CSV table of C-alpha atoms and ligand atoms in Angstrom, one decimal:
chain,number,residue,atom,x,y,z
A,105,MET,CA,131.0,96.9,102.5
A,106,LYS,CA,131.8,95.0,99.5
A,107,ILE,CA,134.9,94.1,97.7
A,108,SER,CA,135.0,93.6,93.5
A,109,ILE,CA,137.8,91.9,92.0
A,110,VAL,CA,138.0,92.2,87.8
A,111,ALA,CA,139.9,89.9,86.4
A,112,PRO,CA,140.4,89.3,82.5
A,113,PHE,CA,140.9,85.8,81.3
A,114,TYR,CA,142.3,84.9,78.1
A,115,ASN,CA,143.6,81.5,77.5
A,116,GLU,CA,144.2,81.2,81.2
A,117,ALA,CA,143.1,77.8,82.1
A,118,GLU,CA,146.4,76.4,83.7
A,119,ASN,CA,146.0,79.7,86.0
A,120,ILE,CA,142.6,79.4,87.2
A,121,GLU,CA,142.8,76.6,89.9
A,122,ALA,CA,145.8,78.4,91.2
A,123,PHE,CA,144.3,81.7,90.8
A,124,PHE,CA,141.5,81.3,92.9
A,125,ALA,CA,143.3,79.4,95.5
A,126,THR,CA,145.5,82.2,96.3
A,127,LEU,CA,142.8,85.0,96.0
A,128,VAL,CA,139.6,83.6,97.8
A,129,PRO,CA,141.8,83.1,101.4
A,130,ILE,CA,143.1,86.4,101.4
A,131,LEU,CA,139.4,87.9,100.5
A,132,GLU,CA,137.9,85.8,103.3
A,133,GLU,CA,140.4,86.9,105.6
A,134,THR,CA,139.5,90.5,105.3
A,135,GLY,CA,136.0,89.7,106.5
A,136,ASP,CA,134.4,91.9,104.1
A,137,GLY,CA,131.8,90.8,101.3
A,138,PHE,CA,133.2,90.2,98.0
A,139,GLU,CA,132.9,89.3,94.4
A,140,ILE,CA,135.1,88.0,91.7
A,141,VAL,CA,134.0,89.2,88.2
A,142,CYS,CA,135.7,87.0,85.4
A,143,VAL,CA,135.7,88.4,82.3
A,144,ASN,CA,136.5,85.7,79.5
A,145,ASP,CA,138.4,87.6,77.1
A,146,GLY,CA,137.3,85.1,74.1
A,147,SER,CA,139.9,82.2,75.2
A,148,LYS,CA,140.0,79.5,72.9
A,149,ASP,CA,141.2,77.1,75.4
A,150,ASN,CA,139.2,75.4,78.3
A,151,THR,CA,139.0,78.7,80.0
A,152,LEU,CA,135.5,79.5,79.6
A,153,ASN,CA,134.3,76.1,81.0
A,154,LEU,CA,136.5,76.3,84.0
A,155,LEU,CA,135.0,79.9,84.8
A,156,TYR,CA,131.3,78.4,84.8
A,157,SER,CA,132.1,75.2,86.7
A,158,TRP,CA,133.5,77.8,89.6
A,159,GLY,CA,130.5,80.1,89.1
A,160,ASP,CA,128.3,77.3,89.8
A,161,ARG,CA,129.9,76.3,93.0
A,162,HIS,CA,130.7,79.7,94.2
A,163,PRO,CA,127.7,82.5,94.2
A,164,GLU,CA,130.8,85.2,94.6
A,165,VAL,CA,132.2,83.9,90.9
A,166,VAL,CA,130.7,86.4,88.5
A,167,VAL,CA,131.3,85.1,84.8
A,168,VAL,CA,131.1,87.5,82.0
A,169,ASN,CA,131.7,85.8,78.8
A,170,LEU,CA,132.6,88.2,75.8
A,171,ALA,CA,131.7,87.5,72.1
A,172,ARG,CA,135.3,87.4,70.9
A,173,ASN,CA,139.0,88.5,71.8
A,174,PHE,CA,138.5,92.0,72.5
A,175,GLY,CA,141.4,92.5,74.2
A,176,LYS,CA,142.7,93.5,77.7
A,177,GLU,CA,141.7,97.2,77.8
A,178,ILE,CA,138.3,96.4,76.4
A,179,ALA,CA,137.7,93.4,78.8
A,180,LEU,CA,138.5,95.1,81.9
A,181,THR,CA,136.2,97.8,80.7
A,182,ALA,CA,133.5,95.3,80.6
A,183,GLY,CA,134.3,93.7,84.4
A,184,LEU,CA,134.3,97.3,85.7
A,185,ASP,CA,130.9,98.0,84.3
A,186,HIS,CA,129.6,94.6,86.0
A,187,SER,CA,130.9,95.1,89.1
A,188,THR,CA,129.2,96.2,92.1
A,189,GLY,CA,131.2,96.3,95.1
A,190,ASP,CA,132.3,99.4,97.1
A,191,VAL,CA,135.6,99.0,96.2
A,192,VAL,CA,136.9,97.7,93.1
A,193,ILE,CA,140.5,95.9,92.4
A,194,PRO,CA,141.3,94.9,88.7
A,195,ILE,CA,143.9,92.2,88.7
A,196,ASP,CA,145.7,89.9,86.1
A,197,SER,CA,144.8,86.6,86.2
A,198,ASP,CA,148.1,85.2,85.8
A,199,LEU,CA,149.2,85.9,89.4
A,200,GLN,CA,151.6,88.7,88.2
A,201,ASP,CA,149.6,91.1,90.4
A,202,PRO,CA,150.1,89.6,94.0
A,203,PRO,CA,146.6,89.3,95.8
A,204,GLU,CA,148.5,89.4,98.8
A,205,LEU,CA,148.4,93.1,98.6
A,206,ILE,CA,144.7,93.6,99.0
A,207,PRO,CA,144.6,94.0,102.4
A,208,GLU,CA,147.6,96.5,102.4
A,209,MET,CA,145.2,98.6,99.4
A,210,ILE,CA,142.0,98.2,101.7
A,211,ALA,CA,143.9,99.9,104.6
A,212,LYS,CA,144.9,102.6,102.7
A,213,TRP,CA,141.4,103.2,101.3
A,214,ARG,CA,140.1,103.0,105.1
A,215,GLU,CA,142.3,105.9,105.6
A,216,GLY,CA,140.7,107.9,103.2
A,217,TYR,CA,142.2,107.4,99.7
A,218,ASP,CA,140.4,106.8,96.9
A,219,VAL,CA,142.7,105.2,94.6
A,220,VAL,CA,145.4,102.9,95.8
A,221,TYR,CA,147.8,101.6,92.8
A,222,ALA,CA,150.3,98.9,93.1
A,223,THR,CA,153.5,100.1,91.6
A,224,ARG,CA,156.4,97.9,90.5
A,225,THR,CA,159.8,97.9,92.6
A,226,LEU,CA,161.7,96.2,90.3
A,227,ARG,CA,161.1,95.0,87.2
A,228,ASP,CA,163.3,92.0,87.0
A,229,THR,CA,161.2,89.3,85.3
A,230,ASP,CA,161.4,91.9,82.3
A,231,SER,CA,163.6,91.9,79.6
A,232,TRP,CA,166.1,95.2,79.5
A,233,PHE,CA,163.9,95.9,76.2
A,234,LYS,CA,161.1,95.9,78.2
A,235,LYS,CA,162.4,97.9,81.2
A,236,TRP,CA,164.2,100.4,78.7
A,237,SER,CA,161.2,101.0,76.5
A,238,ALA,CA,158.5,101.2,79.5
A,239,GLU,CA,160.8,104.0,81.3
A,240,LEU,CA,161.0,105.5,78.0
A,241,TYR,CA,157.3,105.7,77.1
A,242,TYR,CA,156.3,106.8,80.8
A,243,ARG,CA,158.9,109.7,80.2
A,244,LEU,CA,157.3,110.5,76.9
A,245,PHE,CA,154.0,110.1,77.9
A,246,ASN,CA,154.2,112.6,80.8
A,247,LEU,CA,156.0,114.9,78.7
A,248,VAL,CA,153.6,115.4,75.9
A,249,THR,CA,150.2,114.9,78.0
A,250,GLU,CA,148.5,117.0,80.4
A,251,THR,CA,147.6,113.7,82.3
A,252,LYS,CA,150.1,112.3,84.3
A,253,ILE,CA,150.8,108.7,84.7
A,254,PRO,CA,152.6,107.4,87.9
A,255,PHE,CA,156.1,105.7,86.7
A,256,ASN,CA,155.7,101.4,86.8
A,257,ALA,CA,152.1,101.2,87.8
A,258,GLY,CA,150.0,98.7,85.9
A,259,ASP,CA,146.2,98.4,85.9
A,260,TYR,CA,146.7,96.6,89.3
A,261,ARG,CA,145.0,98.9,91.8
A,262,LEU,CA,142.2,99.8,94.1
A,263,MET,CA,139.5,101.8,93.1
A,264,ASP,CA,136.5,103.6,95.3
A,265,ARG,CA,133.1,103.4,93.5
A,266,LYS,CA,133.0,106.8,92.8
A,267,VAL,CA,136.2,106.4,90.7
A,268,VAL,CA,134.7,103.3,89.0
A,269,ASP,CA,131.6,105.0,88.1
A,270,SER,CA,133.6,108.4,86.6
A,271,VAL,CA,135.7,105.7,84.5
A,272,GLY,CA,132.6,104.0,83.3
A,273,ARG,CA,131.5,107.2,81.7
A,274,MET,CA,134.7,107.5,79.4
A,275,ARG,CA,133.4,105.2,76.5
A,276,GLU,CA,136.1,106.1,74.1
A,277,ARG,CA,136.9,103.2,71.9
A,278,SER,CA,140.7,103.4,71.5
A,279,ARG,CA,141.4,103.3,75.3
A,280,PHE,CA,144.3,103.5,77.5
A,281,MET,CA,143.2,102.2,81.0
A,282,LYS,CA,146.1,104.0,82.7
A,283,GLY,CA,145.6,106.9,81.3
A,284,VAL,CA,141.5,107.1,81.8
A,285,PHE,CA,142.2,105.9,85.5
A,286,ALA,CA,145.1,108.8,85.8
A,287,TRP,CA,142.5,111.2,84.1
A,288,VAL,CA,139.4,111.1,86.5
A,289,GLY,CA,142.0,112.0,89.5
A,290,PHE,CA,140.8,111.8,93.1
A,291,LYS,CA,143.1,111.0,96.1
A,292,GLN,CA,145.8,108.7,95.3
A,293,THR,CA,148.5,106.9,96.6
A,294,SER,CA,150.6,103.9,96.0
A,295,VAL,CA,151.7,100.8,97.5
A,296,GLU,CA,154.9,98.8,96.3
A,297,PHE,CA,155.4,95.1,95.3
A,298,ALA,CA,158.1,93.1,93.4
A,299,ARG,CA,156.1,91.8,90.1
A,300,PRO,CA,156.4,88.1,89.8
A,301,GLU,CA,156.8,85.7,86.9
A,302,ARG,CA,153.7,84.3,85.1
A,303,PHE,CA,152.6,81.3,87.4
A,304,ALA,CA,151.9,79.2,83.9
A,305,GLY,CA,151.4,79.8,80.3
A,306,GLN,CA,152.6,82.6,77.7
A,307,GLU,CA,152.5,86.3,77.6
A,308,SER,CA,149.6,87.1,75.3
A,309,GLN,CA,150.2,90.8,74.8
A,310,SER,CA,152.2,90.5,71.7
A,311,PHE,CA,154.6,93.4,70.5
A,312,ARG,CA,152.4,94.6,68.1
A,313,ARG,CA,149.4,95.1,70.8
A,314,LEU,CA,152.0,96.9,72.9
A,315,TRP,CA,152.9,99.3,70.3
A,316,ARG,CA,149.2,99.8,69.2
A,317,LEU,CA,148.0,100.3,72.7
A,318,ALA,CA,151.4,102.8,73.1
A,319,VAL,CA,150.2,104.8,70.1
A,320,ASP,CA,146.6,104.8,71.4
A,321,GLY,CA,147.6,106.1,75.0
A,322,ILE,CA,149.7,109.4,73.9
A,323,ILE,CA,147.2,109.6,70.5
A,324,THR,CA,143.8,109.9,72.9
A,325,PHE,CA,145.7,112.2,75.5
A,326,SER,CA,147.3,114.7,73.7
A,327,THR,CA,146.9,116.7,70.6
A,328,ILE,CA,150.4,117.6,70.3
A,329,PRO,CA,151.6,115.2,67.9
A,330,LEU,CA,149.0,116.8,65.7
A,331,ARG,CA,150.2,120.7,66.4
A,332,VAL,CA,153.5,120.2,66.1
A,333,TRP,CA,153.4,120.3,62.2
A,334,SER,CA,152.4,123.8,62.2
A,335,TYR,CA,156.0,124.6,64.0
A,336,ILE,CA,158.0,122.3,62.3
A,337,GLY,CA,156.5,123.5,59.1
A,338,LEU,CA,157.1,127.5,60.0
A,339,VAL,CA,160.8,126.5,61.0
A,340,ILE,CA,161.1,124.6,57.6
A,341,ALA,CA,159.5,127.5,55.6
A,342,SER,CA,161.8,130.2,57.6
A,343,LEU,CA,164.9,128.3,56.3
A,344,SER,CA,163.8,127.4,53.1
A,345,PHE,CA,163.1,131.3,52.5
A,346,ILE,CA,166.6,132.2,53.9
A,347,TYR,CA,168.3,129.4,51.8
A,348,GLY,CA,166.0,131.3,48.6
A,349,LEU,CA,167.5,134.5,49.4
A,350,VAL,CA,171.1,133.4,49.3
A,351,ILE,CA,170.6,131.5,45.7
A,352,LEU,CA,169.1,134.6,44.6
A,353,THR,CA,171.7,136.8,45.6
A,354,LYS,CA,174.5,134.4,44.5
A,355,THR,CA,172.7,134.2,40.8
A,356,LEU,CA,172.3,137.9,40.6
A,357,PHE,CA,176.2,138.3,41.3
A,358,TYR,CA,177.6,135.4,40.0
A,359,GLY,CA,175.4,134.6,37.3
A,360,VAL,CA,173.5,130.7,36.9
A,361,GLU,CA,175.0,128.3,38.3
A,362,THR,CA,173.7,125.0,36.9
A,363,PRO,CA,175.2,122.1,39.2
A,364,GLY,CA,172.9,121.7,42.1
A,365,TYR,CA,171.8,118.0,41.4
A,366,ALA,CA,172.7,116.8,45.0
A,367,SER,CA,171.2,120.1,47.0
A,368,THR,CA,167.9,119.5,44.8
A,369,MET,CA,167.5,116.3,45.7
A,370,VAL,CA,168.4,116.7,49.4
A,371,VAL,CA,165.9,118.8,49.6
A,372,ILE,CA,163.0,117.3,47.7
A,373,LEU,CA,163.5,113.9,49.7
A,374,PHE,CA,163.7,115.6,52.9
A,375,LEU,CA,160.5,117.5,52.5
A,376,GLY,CA,158.9,114.3,51.1
A,377,GLY,CA,159.8,112.4,54.3
A,378,VAL,CA,158.4,115.2,56.7
A,379,GLN,CA,155.0,115.5,54.5
A,380,LEU,CA,154.1,111.8,54.6
A,381,LEU,CA,155.4,111.7,58.4
A,382,SER,CA,153.0,114.3,58.9
A,383,LEU,CA,149.9,112.8,56.8
A,384,GLY,CA,150.5,109.4,58.7
A,385,ILE,CA,150.1,111.1,62.1
A,386,LEU,CA,146.9,113.3,60.7
A,387,GLY,CA,146.0,109.6,59.5
A,388,GLU,CA,146.5,108.4,62.7
A,389,TYR,CA,144.0,110.5,64.5
A,390,VAL,CA,141.5,110.8,61.5
A,391,GLY,CA,141.2,106.7,62.0
A,392,ARG,CA,140.6,107.1,65.5
A,393,ILE,CA,137.9,109.9,64.8
A,394,PHE,CA,136.5,107.5,62.6
A,395,GLU,CA,136.2,104.6,65.1
A,396,GLU,CA,134.6,107.1,67.7
A,397,VAL,CA,131.9,108.6,65.4
A,398,LYS,CA,130.7,104.9,64.5
A,399,ARG,CA,129.4,104.6,68.1
A,400,ARG,CA,130.0,100.9,68.0
A,401,PRO,CA,129.4,99.1,71.4
A,402,LEU,CA,132.8,98.9,73.2
A,403,TYR,CA,132.4,94.9,73.5
A,404,ILE,CA,129.9,92.4,73.2
A,405,VAL,CA,128.6,90.1,75.9
A,406,ASP,CA,127.6,86.3,75.5
A,407,ASN,CA,125.0,84.6,77.6
A,408,PRO,CA,125.5,87.6,80.5
A,409,PRO,CA,125.3,85.8,83.6
A,410,VAL,CA,122.9,88.2,85.3
A,411,ALA,CA,120.2,90.6,83.8
A,412,THR,CA,121.8,93.8,84.2
A,413,ASP,CA,121.0,97.3,83.2
A,414,LYS,CA,124.2,98.4,83.7
A,415,HIS,CA,125.3,100.5,80.4
A,416,HIS,CA,127.4,97.7,79.0
A,417,ASP,CA,126.4,97.9,75.4
A,418,THR,CA,126.3,101.8,75.1
B,542,UDP,N1,144.4,89.5,78.5
B,542,UDP,C1,143.5,89.5,78.2
B,542,UDP,N2,143.1,89.6,76.7
B,542,UDP,C2,143.9,89.8,75.8
B,542,UDP,C3,145.2,89.7,76.2
B,542,UDP,C4,145.5,89.3,77.8
B,542,UDP,O1,141.9,89.8,79.3
B,542,UDP,O2,143.4,89.6,74.9
B,542,UDP,C5,144.3,89.4,80.0
B,542,UDP,C6,145.4,88.0,80.3
B,542,UDP,O3,144.5,87.1,80.7
B,542,UDP,C7,146.0,88.4,82.0
B,542,UDP,C8,146.2,89.7,81.8
B,542,UDP,O4,145.5,90.6,80.6
B,542,UDP,O5,145.2,88.1,82.9
B,542,UDP,C9,147.7,90.2,81.1
B,542,UDP,O6,147.9,89.9,80.0
B,542,UDP,P1,149.4,89.2,79.7
B,542,UDP,O7,150.1,88.4,81.3
B,542,UDP,O8,149.4,88.6,78.6
B,542,UDP,O9,150.6,90.5,79.9
B,542,UDP,P2,151.3,91.4,80.6
B,542,UDP,O10,150.3,92.5,81.2
B,542,UDP,O11,151.7,90.4,82.2
B,542,UDP,O12,152.6,91.3,80.1
B,543,MG,MG1,151.0,88.5,82.7
C-alpha cells in the first residue's frame, strides 16, 4: 500500500523545512510506502529550488513545476493527476492542515471508507467575517445545488484511488474542488481537528480570489441562478398586469390623471435594475461556457520531473 501526499506550494519557502520535518516522520511511522507530490504553483520566491533540492535528496519527493501561477484548485488537480498512491491526501503546505491526522484517516480507510475528510471543529484562527461568510456560503450552496458539501471541510482529506480517478475525469476549467470531491460520492466519513495558524508567511488567497471561487462553486454546480429569472419575470409581469388594470379602470371612471412622475421613475429604474442583474447572471454562465469550449489544457507543466503518460494536458 502506498500513500500519496499532494501539496500545492505558492511562495512557501519559509514553510518547506517545517512542512517536511513534520510530515515525513508521521508517514514513516505508518510503515507504508509513500510519495509526496509537491506542486510549485508559479512561486516567485525560492520555493522551487528548495523543492528540487528536497527531491534530489529524497526519492519520495516528486516535484511538479507549473509554468505559472494557476491558482490552488488547478495546482491541486495537477498534483492529483501525478499521484500514484492507493490513497491520496491533498494537504496545504503551510501546516494549517495538521499531518498528525493522517494515521487516523488511514485507520478509517482501512475500516472501509473511501473518503475521509477533515472537518474543523473551531475556526478560532479566522476572522469573524471569514467565519460568518463561510457559514452563509455553505448554507447557500447546499440550498441551491444538488451536491451537498460538508460544513467546515476544506480540501484536506484522504481519498481512495478510485475516488481520485473519478475526480480526475472531471476536466472542467472553473473548478471548485470541494464540490468536485462531493459530487463523485462514494462512502464518506470525517475526522475532526482544530485548524492552527499558518506556520509562516501570509495567506495568498486574496478576497477577490475567494469571491471568484465562491461564485464558481455555485454556478458550476447549480443552474438555479439562471432559471430563477423566468419566475421573477412571471411575478413582475403578473403584478404589472394587475397594476395596468387598476390604471385603466381609474382612467375610465375618473379621467386622465397627469401627475405620475414618481411612480413611472420607480418602475423604470426597478425594471432596469432587474434586467441588468439577470443579464449579468447570464454573462457569468456564458463566460464560463466560453472558457470551457476553448478546451485549453488545465495547466502547463514546466520540466516534468518524470515522463508520464497521465492526462496532465487534456
Ligand atoms: N496556494 C497555491 N496557489 C495559489 C494560492 C495558494 O498553490 O495561487 C497554496 C498555498 O501554498 C497553500 C494553500 O494553497 O499551500 C492554501 O493557501 P493559503 O494558505 O493562502 O489559503 P487558506 O486556504 O489557508 O486561506
Ligand atoms: Mg493557509
